[in-house]
Tab-separated table of C-alpha atoms in Angstrom:
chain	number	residue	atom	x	y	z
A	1	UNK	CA	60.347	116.206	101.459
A	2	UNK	CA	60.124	114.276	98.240
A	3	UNK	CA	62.142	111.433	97.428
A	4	UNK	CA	64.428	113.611	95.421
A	5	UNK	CA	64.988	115.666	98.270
A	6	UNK	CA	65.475	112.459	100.165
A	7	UNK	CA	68.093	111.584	98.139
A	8	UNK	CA	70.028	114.988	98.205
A	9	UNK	CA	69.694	114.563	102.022
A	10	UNK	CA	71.298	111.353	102.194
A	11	UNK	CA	73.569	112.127	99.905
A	12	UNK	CA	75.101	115.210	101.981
A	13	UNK	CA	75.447	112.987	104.935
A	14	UNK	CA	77.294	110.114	102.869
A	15	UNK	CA	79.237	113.254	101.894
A	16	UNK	CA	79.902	113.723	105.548
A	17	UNK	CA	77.373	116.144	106.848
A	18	UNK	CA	76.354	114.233	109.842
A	19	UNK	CA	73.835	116.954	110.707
A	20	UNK	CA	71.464	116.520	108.021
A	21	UNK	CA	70.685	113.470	109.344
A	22	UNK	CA	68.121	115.270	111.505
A	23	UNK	CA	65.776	115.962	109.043
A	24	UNK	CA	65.062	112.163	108.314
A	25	UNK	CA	64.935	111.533	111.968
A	26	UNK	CA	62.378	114.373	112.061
A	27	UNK	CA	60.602	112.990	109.249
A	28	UNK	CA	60.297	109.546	110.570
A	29	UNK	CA	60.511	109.129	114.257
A	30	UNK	CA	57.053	108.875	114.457
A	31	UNK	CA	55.946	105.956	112.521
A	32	UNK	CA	59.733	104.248	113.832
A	33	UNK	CA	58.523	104.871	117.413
A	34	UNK	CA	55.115	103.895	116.879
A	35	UNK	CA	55.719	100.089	115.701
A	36	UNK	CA	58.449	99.735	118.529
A	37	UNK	CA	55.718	100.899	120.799
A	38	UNK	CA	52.948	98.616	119.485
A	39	UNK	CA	55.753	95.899	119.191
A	40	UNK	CA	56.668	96.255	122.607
A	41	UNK	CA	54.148	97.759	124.490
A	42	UNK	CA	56.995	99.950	126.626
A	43	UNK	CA	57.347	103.457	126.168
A	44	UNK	CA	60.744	103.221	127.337
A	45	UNK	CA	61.411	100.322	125.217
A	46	UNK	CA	60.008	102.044	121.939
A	47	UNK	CA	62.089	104.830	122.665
A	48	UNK	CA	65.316	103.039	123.270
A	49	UNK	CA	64.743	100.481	119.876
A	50	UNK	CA	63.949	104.197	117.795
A	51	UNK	CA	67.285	105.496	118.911
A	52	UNK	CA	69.139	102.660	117.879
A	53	UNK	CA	67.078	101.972	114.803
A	54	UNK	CA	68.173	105.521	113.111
A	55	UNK	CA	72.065	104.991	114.659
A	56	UNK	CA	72.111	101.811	112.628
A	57	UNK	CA	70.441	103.073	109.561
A	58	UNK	CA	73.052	105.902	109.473
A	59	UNK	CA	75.981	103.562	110.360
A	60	UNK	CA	74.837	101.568	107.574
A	61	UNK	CA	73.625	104.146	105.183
A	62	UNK	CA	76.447	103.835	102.760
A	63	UNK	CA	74.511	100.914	102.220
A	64	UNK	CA	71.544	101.569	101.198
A	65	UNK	CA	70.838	101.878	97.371
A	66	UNK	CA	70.204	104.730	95.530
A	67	UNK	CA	66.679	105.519	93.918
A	68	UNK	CA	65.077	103.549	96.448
A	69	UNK	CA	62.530	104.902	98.944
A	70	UNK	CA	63.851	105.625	102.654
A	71	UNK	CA	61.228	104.964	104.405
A	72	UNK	CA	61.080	100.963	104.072
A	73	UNK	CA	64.564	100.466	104.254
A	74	UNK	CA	64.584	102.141	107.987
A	75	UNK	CA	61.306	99.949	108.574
A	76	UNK	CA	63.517	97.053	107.942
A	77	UNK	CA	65.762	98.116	110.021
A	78	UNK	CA	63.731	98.983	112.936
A	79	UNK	CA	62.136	95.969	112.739
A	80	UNK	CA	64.719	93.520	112.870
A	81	UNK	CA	66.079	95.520	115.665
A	82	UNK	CA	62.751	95.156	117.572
A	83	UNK	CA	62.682	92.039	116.585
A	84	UNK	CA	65.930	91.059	118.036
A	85	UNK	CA	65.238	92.521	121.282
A	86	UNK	CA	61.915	90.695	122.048
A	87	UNK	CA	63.568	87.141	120.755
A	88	UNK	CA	66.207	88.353	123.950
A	89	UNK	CA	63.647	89.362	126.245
A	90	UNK	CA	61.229	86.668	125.292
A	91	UNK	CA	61.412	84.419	128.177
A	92	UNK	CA	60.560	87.198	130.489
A	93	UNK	CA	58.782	89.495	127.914
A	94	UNK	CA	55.307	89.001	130.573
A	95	UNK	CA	56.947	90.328	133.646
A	96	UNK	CA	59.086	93.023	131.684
A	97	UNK	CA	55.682	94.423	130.119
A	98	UNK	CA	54.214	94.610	133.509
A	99	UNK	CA	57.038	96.069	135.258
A	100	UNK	CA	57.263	98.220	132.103
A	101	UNK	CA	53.870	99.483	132.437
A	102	UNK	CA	54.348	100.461	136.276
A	103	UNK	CA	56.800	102.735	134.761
A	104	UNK	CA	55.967	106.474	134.809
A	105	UNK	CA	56.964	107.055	131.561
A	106	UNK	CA	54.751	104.094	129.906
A	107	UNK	CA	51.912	104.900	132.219
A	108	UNK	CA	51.861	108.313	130.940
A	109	UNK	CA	51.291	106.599	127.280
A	110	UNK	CA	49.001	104.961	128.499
A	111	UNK	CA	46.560	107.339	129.359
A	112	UNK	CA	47.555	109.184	126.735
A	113	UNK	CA	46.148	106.784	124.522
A	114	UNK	CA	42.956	106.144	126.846
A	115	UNK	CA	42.823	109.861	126.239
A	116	UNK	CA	42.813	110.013	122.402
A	117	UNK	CA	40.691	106.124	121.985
A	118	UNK	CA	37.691	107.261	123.962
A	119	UNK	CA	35.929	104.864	124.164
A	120	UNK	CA	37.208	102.619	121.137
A	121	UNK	CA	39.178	100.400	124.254
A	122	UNK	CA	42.820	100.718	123.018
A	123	UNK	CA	44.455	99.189	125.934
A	124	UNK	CA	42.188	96.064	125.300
A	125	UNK	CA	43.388	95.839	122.126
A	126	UNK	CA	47.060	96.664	122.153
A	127	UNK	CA	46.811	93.990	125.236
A	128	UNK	CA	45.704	91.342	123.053
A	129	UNK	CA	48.269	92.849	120.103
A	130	UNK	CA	51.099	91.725	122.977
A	131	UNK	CA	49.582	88.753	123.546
A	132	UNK	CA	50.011	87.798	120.295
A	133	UNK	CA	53.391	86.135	119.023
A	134	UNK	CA	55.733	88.235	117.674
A	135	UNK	CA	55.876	87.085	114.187
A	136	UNK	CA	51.981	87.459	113.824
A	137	UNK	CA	52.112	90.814	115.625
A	138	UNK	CA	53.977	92.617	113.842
A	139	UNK	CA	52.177	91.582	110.261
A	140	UNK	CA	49.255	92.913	111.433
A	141	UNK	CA	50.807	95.950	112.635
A	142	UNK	CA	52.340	96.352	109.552
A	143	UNK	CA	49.026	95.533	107.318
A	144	UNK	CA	46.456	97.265	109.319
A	145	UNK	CA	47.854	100.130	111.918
A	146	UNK	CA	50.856	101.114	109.037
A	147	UNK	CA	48.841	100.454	106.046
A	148	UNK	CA	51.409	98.782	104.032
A	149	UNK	CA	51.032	97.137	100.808
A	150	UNK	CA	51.837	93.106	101.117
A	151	UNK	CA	54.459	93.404	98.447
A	152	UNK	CA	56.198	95.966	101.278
A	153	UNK	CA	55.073	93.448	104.096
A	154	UNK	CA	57.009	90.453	102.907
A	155	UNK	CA	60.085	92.319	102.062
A	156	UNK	CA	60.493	93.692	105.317
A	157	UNK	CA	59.442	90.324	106.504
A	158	UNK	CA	61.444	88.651	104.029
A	159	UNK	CA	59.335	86.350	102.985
A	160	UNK	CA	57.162	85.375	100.102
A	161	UNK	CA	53.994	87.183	99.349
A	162	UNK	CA	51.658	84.927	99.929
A	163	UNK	CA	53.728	83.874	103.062
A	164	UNK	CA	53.086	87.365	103.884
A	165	UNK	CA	49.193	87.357	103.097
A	166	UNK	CA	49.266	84.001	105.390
A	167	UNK	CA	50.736	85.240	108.299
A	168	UNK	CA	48.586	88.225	108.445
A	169	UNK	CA	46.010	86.866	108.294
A	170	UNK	CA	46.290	84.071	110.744
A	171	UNK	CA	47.674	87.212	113.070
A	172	UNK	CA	44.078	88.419	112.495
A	173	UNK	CA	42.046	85.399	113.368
A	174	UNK	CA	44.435	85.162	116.500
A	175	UNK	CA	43.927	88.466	117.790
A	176	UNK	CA	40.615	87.839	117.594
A	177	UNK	CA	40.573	84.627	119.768
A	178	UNK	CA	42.475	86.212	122.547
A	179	UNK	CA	40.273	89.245	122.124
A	180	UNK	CA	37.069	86.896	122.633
A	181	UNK	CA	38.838	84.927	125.969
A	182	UNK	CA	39.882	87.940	127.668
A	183	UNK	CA	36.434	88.794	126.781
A	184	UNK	CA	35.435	85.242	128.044
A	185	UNK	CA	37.504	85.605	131.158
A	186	UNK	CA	36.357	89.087	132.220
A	187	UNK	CA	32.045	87.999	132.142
A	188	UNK	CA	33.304	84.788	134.066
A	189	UNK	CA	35.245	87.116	136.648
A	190	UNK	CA	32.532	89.392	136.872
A	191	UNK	CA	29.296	86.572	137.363
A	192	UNK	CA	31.399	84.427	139.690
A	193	UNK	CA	31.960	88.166	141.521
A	194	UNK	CA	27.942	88.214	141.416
B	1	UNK	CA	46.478	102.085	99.261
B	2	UNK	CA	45.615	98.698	98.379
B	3	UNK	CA	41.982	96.957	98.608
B	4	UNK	CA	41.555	94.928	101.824
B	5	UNK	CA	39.401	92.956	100.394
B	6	UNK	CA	41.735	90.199	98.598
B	7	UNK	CA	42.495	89.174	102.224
B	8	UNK	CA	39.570	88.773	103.620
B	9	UNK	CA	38.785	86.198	100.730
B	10	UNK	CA	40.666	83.828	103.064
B	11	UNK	CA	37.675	84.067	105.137
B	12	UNK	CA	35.189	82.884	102.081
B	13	UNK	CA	35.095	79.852	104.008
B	14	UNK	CA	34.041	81.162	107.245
B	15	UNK	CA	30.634	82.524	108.475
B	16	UNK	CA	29.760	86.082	107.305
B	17	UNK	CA	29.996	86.672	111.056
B	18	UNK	CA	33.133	86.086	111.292
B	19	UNK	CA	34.134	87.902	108.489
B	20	UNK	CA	32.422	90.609	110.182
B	21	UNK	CA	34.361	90.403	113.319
B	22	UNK	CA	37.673	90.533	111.872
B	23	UNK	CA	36.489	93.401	109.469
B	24	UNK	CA	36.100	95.265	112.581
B	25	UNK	CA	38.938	94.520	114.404
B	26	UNK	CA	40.720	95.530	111.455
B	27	UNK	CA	39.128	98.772	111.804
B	28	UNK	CA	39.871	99.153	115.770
B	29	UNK	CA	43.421	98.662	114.533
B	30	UNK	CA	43.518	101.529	112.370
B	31	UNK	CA	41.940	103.784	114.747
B	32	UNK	CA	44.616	102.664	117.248
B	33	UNK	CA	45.973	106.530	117.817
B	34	UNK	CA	49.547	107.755	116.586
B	35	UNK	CA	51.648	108.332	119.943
B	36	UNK	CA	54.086	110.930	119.893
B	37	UNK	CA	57.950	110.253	120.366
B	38	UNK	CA	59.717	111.296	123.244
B	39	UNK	CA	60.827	114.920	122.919
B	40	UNK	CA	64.472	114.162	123.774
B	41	UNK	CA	64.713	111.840	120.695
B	42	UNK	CA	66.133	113.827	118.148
B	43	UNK	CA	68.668	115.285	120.260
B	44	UNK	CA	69.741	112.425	121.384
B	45	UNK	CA	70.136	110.542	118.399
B	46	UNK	CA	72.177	113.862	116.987
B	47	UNK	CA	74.674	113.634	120.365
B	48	UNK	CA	74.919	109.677	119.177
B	49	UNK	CA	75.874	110.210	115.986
B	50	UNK	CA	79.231	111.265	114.599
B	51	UNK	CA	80.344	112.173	111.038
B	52	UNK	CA	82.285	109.145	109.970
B	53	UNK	CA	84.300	107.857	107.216
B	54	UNK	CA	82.446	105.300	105.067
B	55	UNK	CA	84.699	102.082	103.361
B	56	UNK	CA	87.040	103.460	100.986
B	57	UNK	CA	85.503	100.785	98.862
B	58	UNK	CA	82.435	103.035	98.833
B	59	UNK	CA	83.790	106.119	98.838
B	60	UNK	CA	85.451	105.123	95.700
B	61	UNK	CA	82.411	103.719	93.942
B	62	UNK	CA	80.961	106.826	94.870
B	63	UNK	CA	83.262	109.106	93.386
B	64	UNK	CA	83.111	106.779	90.405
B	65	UNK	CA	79.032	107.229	90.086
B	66	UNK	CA	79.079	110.517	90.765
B	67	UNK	CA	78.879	112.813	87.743
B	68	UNK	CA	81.819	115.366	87.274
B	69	UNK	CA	81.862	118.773	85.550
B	70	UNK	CA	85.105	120.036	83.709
B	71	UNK	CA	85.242	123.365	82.138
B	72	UNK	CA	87.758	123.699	79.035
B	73	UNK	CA	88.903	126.443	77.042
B	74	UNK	CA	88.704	125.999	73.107
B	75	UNK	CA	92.324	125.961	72.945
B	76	UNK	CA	92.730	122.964	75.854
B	77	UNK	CA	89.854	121.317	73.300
B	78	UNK	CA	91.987	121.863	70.373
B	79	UNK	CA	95.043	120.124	72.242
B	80	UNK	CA	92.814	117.026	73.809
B	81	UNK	CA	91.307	116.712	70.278
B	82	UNK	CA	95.381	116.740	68.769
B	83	UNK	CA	96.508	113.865	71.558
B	84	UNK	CA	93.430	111.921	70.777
B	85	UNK	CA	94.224	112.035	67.061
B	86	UNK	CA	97.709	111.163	67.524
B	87	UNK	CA	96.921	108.420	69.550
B	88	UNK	CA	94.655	107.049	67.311
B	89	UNK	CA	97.342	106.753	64.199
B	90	UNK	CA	99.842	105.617	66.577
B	91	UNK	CA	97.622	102.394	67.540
B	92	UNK	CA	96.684	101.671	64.026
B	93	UNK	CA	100.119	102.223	63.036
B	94	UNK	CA	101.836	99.869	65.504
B	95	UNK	CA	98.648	97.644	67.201
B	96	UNK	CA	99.003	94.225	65.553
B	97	UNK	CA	95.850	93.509	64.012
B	98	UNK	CA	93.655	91.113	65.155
B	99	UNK	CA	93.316	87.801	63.517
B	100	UNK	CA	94.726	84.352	64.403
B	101	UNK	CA	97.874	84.852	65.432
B	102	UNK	CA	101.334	83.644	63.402
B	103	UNK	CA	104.751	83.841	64.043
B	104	UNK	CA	106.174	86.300	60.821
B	105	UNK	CA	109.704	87.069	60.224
B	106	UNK	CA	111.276	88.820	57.586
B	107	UNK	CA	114.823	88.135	55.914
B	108	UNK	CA	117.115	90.226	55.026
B	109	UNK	CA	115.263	91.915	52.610
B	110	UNK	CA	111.192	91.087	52.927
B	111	UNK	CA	109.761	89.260	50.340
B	112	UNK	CA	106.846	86.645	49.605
B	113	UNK	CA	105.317	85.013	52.844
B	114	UNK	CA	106.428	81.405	52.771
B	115	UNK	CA	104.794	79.470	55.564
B	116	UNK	CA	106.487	76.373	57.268
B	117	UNK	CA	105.224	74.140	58.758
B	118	UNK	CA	106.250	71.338	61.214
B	119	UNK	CA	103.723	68.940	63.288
B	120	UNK	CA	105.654	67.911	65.903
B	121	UNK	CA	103.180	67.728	69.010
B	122	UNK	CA	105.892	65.972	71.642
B	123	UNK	CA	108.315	69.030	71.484
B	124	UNK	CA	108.600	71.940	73.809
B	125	UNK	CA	110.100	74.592	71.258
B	126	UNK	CA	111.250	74.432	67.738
B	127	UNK	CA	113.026	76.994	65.727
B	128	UNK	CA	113.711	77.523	62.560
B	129	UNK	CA	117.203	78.193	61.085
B	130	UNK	CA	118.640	78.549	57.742
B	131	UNK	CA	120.661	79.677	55.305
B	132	UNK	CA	118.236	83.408	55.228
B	133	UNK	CA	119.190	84.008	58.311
B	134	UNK	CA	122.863	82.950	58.898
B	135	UNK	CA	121.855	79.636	60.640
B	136	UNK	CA	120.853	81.913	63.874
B	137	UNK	CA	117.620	80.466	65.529
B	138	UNK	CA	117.351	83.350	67.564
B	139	UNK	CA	114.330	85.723	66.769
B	140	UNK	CA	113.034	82.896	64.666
B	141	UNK	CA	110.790	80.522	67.230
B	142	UNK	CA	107.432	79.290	65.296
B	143	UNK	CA	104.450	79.409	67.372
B	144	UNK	CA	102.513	76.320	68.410
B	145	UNK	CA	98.653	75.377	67.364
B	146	UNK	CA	97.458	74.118	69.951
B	147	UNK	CA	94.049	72.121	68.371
B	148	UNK	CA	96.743	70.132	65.845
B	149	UNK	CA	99.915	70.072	67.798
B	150	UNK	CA	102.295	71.571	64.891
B	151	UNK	CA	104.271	74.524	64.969
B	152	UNK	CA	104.370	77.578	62.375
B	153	UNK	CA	106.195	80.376	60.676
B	154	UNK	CA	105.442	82.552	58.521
B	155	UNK	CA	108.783	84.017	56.437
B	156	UNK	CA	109.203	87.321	54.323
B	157	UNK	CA	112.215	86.344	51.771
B	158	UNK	CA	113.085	87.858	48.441
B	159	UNK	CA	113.043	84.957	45.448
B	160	UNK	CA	115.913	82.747	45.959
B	161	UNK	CA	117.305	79.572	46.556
B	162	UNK	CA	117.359	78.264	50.812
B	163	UNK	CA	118.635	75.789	52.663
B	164	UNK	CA	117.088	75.401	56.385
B	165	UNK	CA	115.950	73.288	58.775
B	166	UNK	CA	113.905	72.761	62.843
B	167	UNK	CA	115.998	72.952	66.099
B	168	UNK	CA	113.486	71.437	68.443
B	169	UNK	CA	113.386	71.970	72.277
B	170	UNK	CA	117.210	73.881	71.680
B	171	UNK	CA	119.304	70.849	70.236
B	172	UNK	CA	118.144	68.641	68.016
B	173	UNK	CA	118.531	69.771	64.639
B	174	UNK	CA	116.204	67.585	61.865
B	175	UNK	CA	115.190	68.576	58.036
B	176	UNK	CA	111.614	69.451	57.051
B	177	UNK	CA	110.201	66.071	56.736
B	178	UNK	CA	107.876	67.582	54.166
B	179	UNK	CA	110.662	69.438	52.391
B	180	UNK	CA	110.250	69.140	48.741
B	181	UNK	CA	114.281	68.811	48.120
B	182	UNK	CA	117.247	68.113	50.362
B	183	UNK	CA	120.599	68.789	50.098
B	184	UNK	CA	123.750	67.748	52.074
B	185	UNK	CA	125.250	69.743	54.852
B	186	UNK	CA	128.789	68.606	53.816
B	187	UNK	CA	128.613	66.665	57.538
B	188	UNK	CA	126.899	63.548	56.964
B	189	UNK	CA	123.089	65.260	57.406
B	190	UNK	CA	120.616	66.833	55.374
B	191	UNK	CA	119.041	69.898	55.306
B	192	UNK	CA	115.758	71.341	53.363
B	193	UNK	CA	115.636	73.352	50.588
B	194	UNK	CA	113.348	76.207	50.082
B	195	UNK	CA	113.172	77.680	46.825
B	196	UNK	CA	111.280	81.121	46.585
B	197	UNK	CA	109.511	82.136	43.479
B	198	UNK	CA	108.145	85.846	42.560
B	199	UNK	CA	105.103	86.545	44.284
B	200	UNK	CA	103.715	83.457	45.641
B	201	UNK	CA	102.357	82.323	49.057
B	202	UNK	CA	103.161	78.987	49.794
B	203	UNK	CA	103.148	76.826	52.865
B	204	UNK	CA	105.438	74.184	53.074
């Protein structure tokens, strides 16, 4: 689906065919459910924020501006939203991730992914991705797992480019110190073990 | 897709290690594997949804954007083309035209344009009446100018002799002060007199 076709899509729903709407959910629950996930860390959670993500882009889709591309305006969207809800479950966000992962559902992404990495260590990484503040984490997620350009970054961040160019990279030299304690922490856990 | 490399020049300053290190967690990032979405997603964000009715604001601007097709017959042409035409006569016929804008009356019977003239910033209307047109200030009101503060008329009269004069703000009844003759109203006061040559413009 090009962006013409896009258009003509969006279009017929303004014109109030709410059932096209599936074929841009079809189109883009994927990449929408895929930053919740590395955003959140919950399978549950990822699912829940992609559900309401596409009901508020179509609430709001009279809004969006003709002969402009789809795809970031839902990012937007989806972001904020997942945004919102770890600012409301930040004081607990540790425990919820844990309980989270206890959960069937999550666990089963989780080896999922342990499936598919190999031996690359995903869950190390999207461990210290979680550990990483939110406004960091999801520039780098954004940069380096979506493979956006920085003008795209700092519009959905809404802020300046080289805000934008900052803040990803300080996300990257931050993920890599947490990477290097848990690192730190697991040889001291193991020689104190010896 | 755009070079990674411009961002990495923040790390000029570090040690090619490091640069190396967050090279490759870059690259572990990418690798980090697509996850599927729960099957039930779609359908449930189809049973969420409902069709709904946008602002009428929208709607409107909508309808306005969107481009229309009409199919005419030569003959409903022919009559659009006939009510444009007329239209367009009418309006030059009966639009005034533009350019500044001046009171004009005509007497009884059209004539030369004689413009009067009275500065007289202080009042709230002034009028002019006169022997042209049966001492009746009605239909005769001269228009203010705002920048100098005096008041204007423009007159259509045939050649002829005139006697007139202002009724400011409805009641007060004075002579042209810059009349070039007077005569007596039989009543103790004076009025102007206005005397109208062949085919001249003249403001007085």
């Amino acid at each position: 689906m090009d962006q013409l076709e896009e258009q003509q899509v969006i279009s017929a729903i303004l014109d109030g065919d709410a059932d096209a709407y599936v074929m841009l959910v079809n189109r883009y629950q994927q990449p929408i459910f895929n930053l919740a996930y590395r955003m959140t860390g919950c399978r549950a959670d990822a699912a829940d924020l992609t559900q309401d993500a596409f009901l508020k882009a179509y609430e709001q889709l009279y809004r969006f501006r003709e002969g402009k591309k789809f795809f970031p305006w839902l990012y937007t969207i989806a972001l904020n939203h997942t945004r919102n809800f770890l600012r409301k479950s930040k004081t607990n966000r540790t425990t919820a991730i844990e309980d989270c992962d206890l959960h069937s559902d999550s666990h089963y992404a989780a080896q999922e992914e342990d499936k598919i990495c190999g031996r690359l260590d995903c869950q190390r990484l999207q461990g210290a991705l979680l550990a990483l503040p939110w406004e960091y984490r999801e520039a780098v997620i954004l940069r380096y797992r979506e493979e956006l350009p920085m003008e795209d970054i700092a519009s959905a961040l809404s802020i300046s480019l080289s805000g934008a160019k900052m803040r990803v990279y300080r996300g990257l030299k931050k993920l890599r110190e947490i990477l290097e304690l848990n690192d730190d922490g697991k040889q001291n856990a193991s020689s104190s073990t010896c | 897709m755009e070079s990674r490399t411009p961002l990495l020049q923040h790390a000029e300053l570090e040690s090619e290690g490091e640069s190396e290190a967050l090279l490759h967690i870059t690259r572990q990032i990418r690798q980090m594997p697509y996850l599927d979405p729960p099957e039930t997603l779609v359908s449930a964000v189809l049973d969420a949804i409902r069709p709904r009715q946008f602002p009428w604001r929208y709607r409107v601007l909508r309808w306005a954007r969107s481009p229309r097709s009409f199919t005419l017959t030569p003959l409903q042409v022919a009559c659009v083309a006939s009510v444009l035409i007329l239209l367009s006569f009418v309006s030059a016929l009966y639009l005034p035209k533009s350019g500044p804008r001046q009171a004009v009356q005509g007497g009884p019977q059209g004539g030369a344009p004689i413009t009067l003239m009275l500065t007289m910033p202080e009042a709230r209307s002034v009028s002019v009446v006169g022997t042209f047109n049966a001492w009746d200030e009605n239909g005769y009101e001269m228009k203010r100018d705002e920048t100098k503060g005096a008041w204007t008329l423009v007159l259509q009269l045939p050649a002829g002799h005139y006697e007139y004069a202002f009724v400011l703000d409805g009641h007060t009844i004075i002579p042209d002060p810059q009349a070039e003759f007077y005569e007596d109203d039989g009543f103790g006061n004076q009025n102007g007199v206005l005397i109208v040559g062949n085919h001249h413009d003249k403001a007085i």
